[in-house]
Amino acid sequence: MGILSLLLSSILLLHFPIFAICNKQQVYIVYLGEHSGDKTHREIEDTHLSYLFSIKEKEEEARASLLYSYKNSINGFAAVLEPEEASVLSGMDEVVSMFQSHPKRWSLQTTRSWEFLGVEEGEGDGKEHRTSHDEEVSNNIDEKESLLNKAKYGKDIIVGVLDSGIWPESRSFHDGGMGPVPKSWKGICQAGDSFNSSHCNRKLIGARYYLKGYEHAYGPLNSSNDYRSPRDRDGHGTHTSSTATGRRVYDASPLGGFAKGPASGGAPLARIAMYKVCWPFKDKTLAEGDICMAEDMLAAIDDAIADGVDVISISIGTKDTLKYSDDSIAIGALHAVKRNIVVSCAAGNFGPAASTLSNTAPWIITVAASSIDRDFSSPVVLGNGITIKGGSVTPYRLKNQFYPLVYAGDVVEPHVPKNSSAGQCLPGSLSPKKTKGKIVLCFRGEGLRVGKGLEVRRAGGVGFILGNSLANGNDLSIDAHLLPGTIVAAKDATTIYNYIKSHKKAMAKLIPTEVVLNTKPAPCMASFSSRGPNALEPNIIKPDITAPGLNILAAWSEASSPTKLDFDHRRVKYNFDSGTSMATPHVAAAAALVKAIQPNWSSAAIRSALVTTASTRNNLGEPITTDAGEVANPFNYGSGHLQPTRAYDPGLVYDAPTPITFSSCAVPGTKTSIETSNARRHHHQ
Ligand SMILES: *[C@@H]1O[C@H](CO)[C@@H](O)[C@H](O)[C@H]1NC(C)=O
Ligand SMILES: *[C@@H]1O[C@H](CO)[C@@H](O)[C@H](O)[C@H]1NC(C)=O
Ligand SMILES: *[C@@H]1O[C@H](CO)[C@@H](O)[C@H](O)[C@H]1NC(C)=O
Ligand SMILES: *[C@@H]1O[C@H](CO)[C@@H](O)[C@H](O)[C@H]1NC(C)=O
């Protein structure tokens, strides 16, 4: 058998790499601009196929290569092509732009999701049940009620959300007392795994899913990891949808019972339509996350426009800088804005570095994230009597006594390299002998925040203190840890580290969480929030606005645990999460309310109203600061913090014509002047 099996295995070994090298077929998105309006869907598809017939040898092959034919508003298609075929197509006059979705990576902008290479920014799984967002913003109940009343709570407005799906049973999406579905609605409720048309109602009026691009790139969806349907396994889509439009729920209570009380989306009677475009993803290191393919997102936006949504909320971003003409969200949003649909998108979680923004197209509302005036305070008391501010929503608590305190880097197994990674409580790094019974200081950097707590628990530690790295600054991203634990700001982590290093018998106690309202100053910019300047068009200030995105509580998927870790079998109906993902639906909800009051305003007018009424001051009346305590500027927050109660009556709106095409001049001058005038206003304040 020896020779044969050797031969076979060498053939196999050779075969795979060769196959991989030969198989250079990739999905290309071919964007052709707008439809002329005189063709049926059938004729449009035939036209799209004719391009493929012209470059493929066989008709069958051409048909099989077509993933999507964009037929509604967007004219274009996505097809599997060889590079040579692609170059023939890209030379054709009608082709406005042509681009590949792979290997660019779009993902949900929660701070919890893994970065591609397992570097954090990372972790995050904040949460915060949405109390109505006006409450968070202004605390003025009268103003809020008056806005909601005027807008009839967003009654006939339809918000389309591109995300990871939705958990239809959540009480945030019940339809009790709601009127019939608006007549303008043309969408569907697409059936699939654990989801059928009965899961839609007068609240959740539409649901679809898109995964052709995903499956082409990553193979068939593994049904143990997600539902092949609009149902949300991850939790993120349920969270963003309920933030935008969740009904008022009176006893929303996440794990641990914090923040009990009424919870409501920003536009509680608006209708929701889910377009599921993000799917589970593992990188080579098997770090888990999600990915949203450009061709799938473009199909979703094309459908959303045709279905009749009024507002689109997209909590998805990318680290890659893409030209607008090669960016399927920018293209889709352009078509949406022409139909007076308002498009709110995440600025991205790639801060605090400069020029890290996603979704900077001028016709999009680019949303940054900031804190709210609520703390989940769980301080640390050191043996020397110093009390340090901390935050947590862990359901576990320690006895009110001092425990030995150690730095993770001092209690690692002998095999762990002695560098800064050693202090990060990475899986398998801690020595149970040295950790047992102690509180451990772990630094952020790589890996999931909750994963670090888990490692301390594995090694027998009784609790842990999660120290922000310098890049995390003062953001206290709270988590439902699996043991007693709290997170502290970067400078406080250094104080604790120095205390440990200078005391032989360092001790600490962790004070159980107490919810503190009306904390000041608020808002502060979140360190993770992506910053300007706008790498593509420096003349246009981006982001446009900031909204609550730190420790936001909203509905969650019951197929997922609050930490999203597989072995965590806890289930919650409401959960905290953080990210520009969470800020984006706040702005979408505010746009829905303005649209309800001013139905004839264009998308540009609504964007203007939201942006010009934003505030650059915090609740002390002082300039909004960054998480590091510096005065923030338009590269952090655009025009400032969302104030929906002012937006429906802004005094003045800058309208703008919709840009016609990408081909010659993508950026109309009027838009430029809007943005720069806003920026100037802030510089002078
Ligand atoms: C949808 O699924 C539910 C079970 O989840 C079932 O009770 C119901 O009859 C189904 N409805 C339709 C229209 O198939
Ligand atoms: C699907 O996912 C499960 C759980 O993550 C895993 O055990 C299984 O091997 C996967 N199946 C395939 C075909 O990859
Ligand atoms: C620490 O050392 C290990 C092993 O040499 C290496 O993989 C890791 O990147 C290092 N970490 C840092 C922060 O230098
Ligand atoms: C919106 O426009 C329609 C048609 O022009 C008009 O009938 C209606 O009064 C307008 N609504 C508002 C609130 O201005």
Short mmCIF file of N, CA, C and O and ligand atoms in Angstrom, two decimals, residues 416-422 424 446, ligand 3:
data_model
loop_
_atom_site.label_atom_id
_atom_site.label_comp_id
_atom_site.label_asym_id
_atom_site.label_seq_id
_atom_site.Cartn_x
_atom_site.Cartn_y
_atom_site.Cartn_z
N VAL A 416 4.38 31.20 29.03
CA VAL A 416 3.85 32.42 28.41
C VAL A 416 4.97 33.46 28.29
O VAL A 416 5.62 33.77 29.28
N PRO A 417 5.20 34.00 27.07
CA PRO A 417 6.26 35.00 26.89
C PRO A 417 6.04 36.21 27.80
O PRO A 417 4.90 36.65 27.98
N LYS A 418 7.15 36.71 28.37
CA LYS A 418 7.02 37.83 29.31
C LYS A 418 7.01 39.15 28.55
O LYS A 418 7.99 39.88 28.51
N ASN A 419 5.92 39.45 27.90
CA ASN A 419 5.78 40.78 27.29
C ASN A 419 4.37 41.27 27.61
O ASN A 419 3.67 40.66 28.41
N SER A 420 3.95 42.36 26.95
CA SER A 420 2.68 42.95 27.38
C SER A 420 1.49 42.02 27.12
O SER A 420 0.45 42.15 27.76
N SER A 421 1.62 41.06 26.20
CA SER A 421 0.53 40.10 25.98
C SER A 421 0.24 39.29 27.24
O SER A 421 -0.87 38.83 27.45
N ALA A 422 1.27 39.11 28.06
CA ALA A 422 1.12 38.28 29.26
C ALA A 422 0.10 38.88 30.21
O ALA A 422 -0.55 38.16 30.97
N GLN A 424 -2.71 40.15 29.51
CA GLN A 424 -4.02 40.28 28.88
C GLN A 424 -4.98 39.12 29.12
O GLN A 424 -6.05 39.06 28.52
N GLU A 446 -5.74 42.24 22.95
CA GLU A 446 -6.26 41.20 22.08
C GLU A 446 -7.35 40.43 22.81
O GLU A 446 -7.36 40.35 24.02
C1 LIG B 3 4.67 38.49 22.96
O1 LIG B 3 5.42 37.38 22.55
C2 LIG B 3 4.72 36.43 21.75
C3 LIG B 3 5.63 35.24 21.47
O2 LIG B 3 6.90 35.64 21.11
C4 LIG B 3 4.24 37.11 20.47
O3 LIG B 3 3.48 36.21 19.72
C5 LIG B 3 3.39 38.31 20.83
O4 LIG B 3 3.04 39.00 19.65
C6 LIG B 3 4.17 39.26 21.75
N1 LIG B 3 3.27 40.33 22.15
C7 LIG B 3 3.62 41.60 22.17
C8 LIG B 3 2.60 42.57 22.61
O5 LIG B 3 4.76 41.97 21.84
#
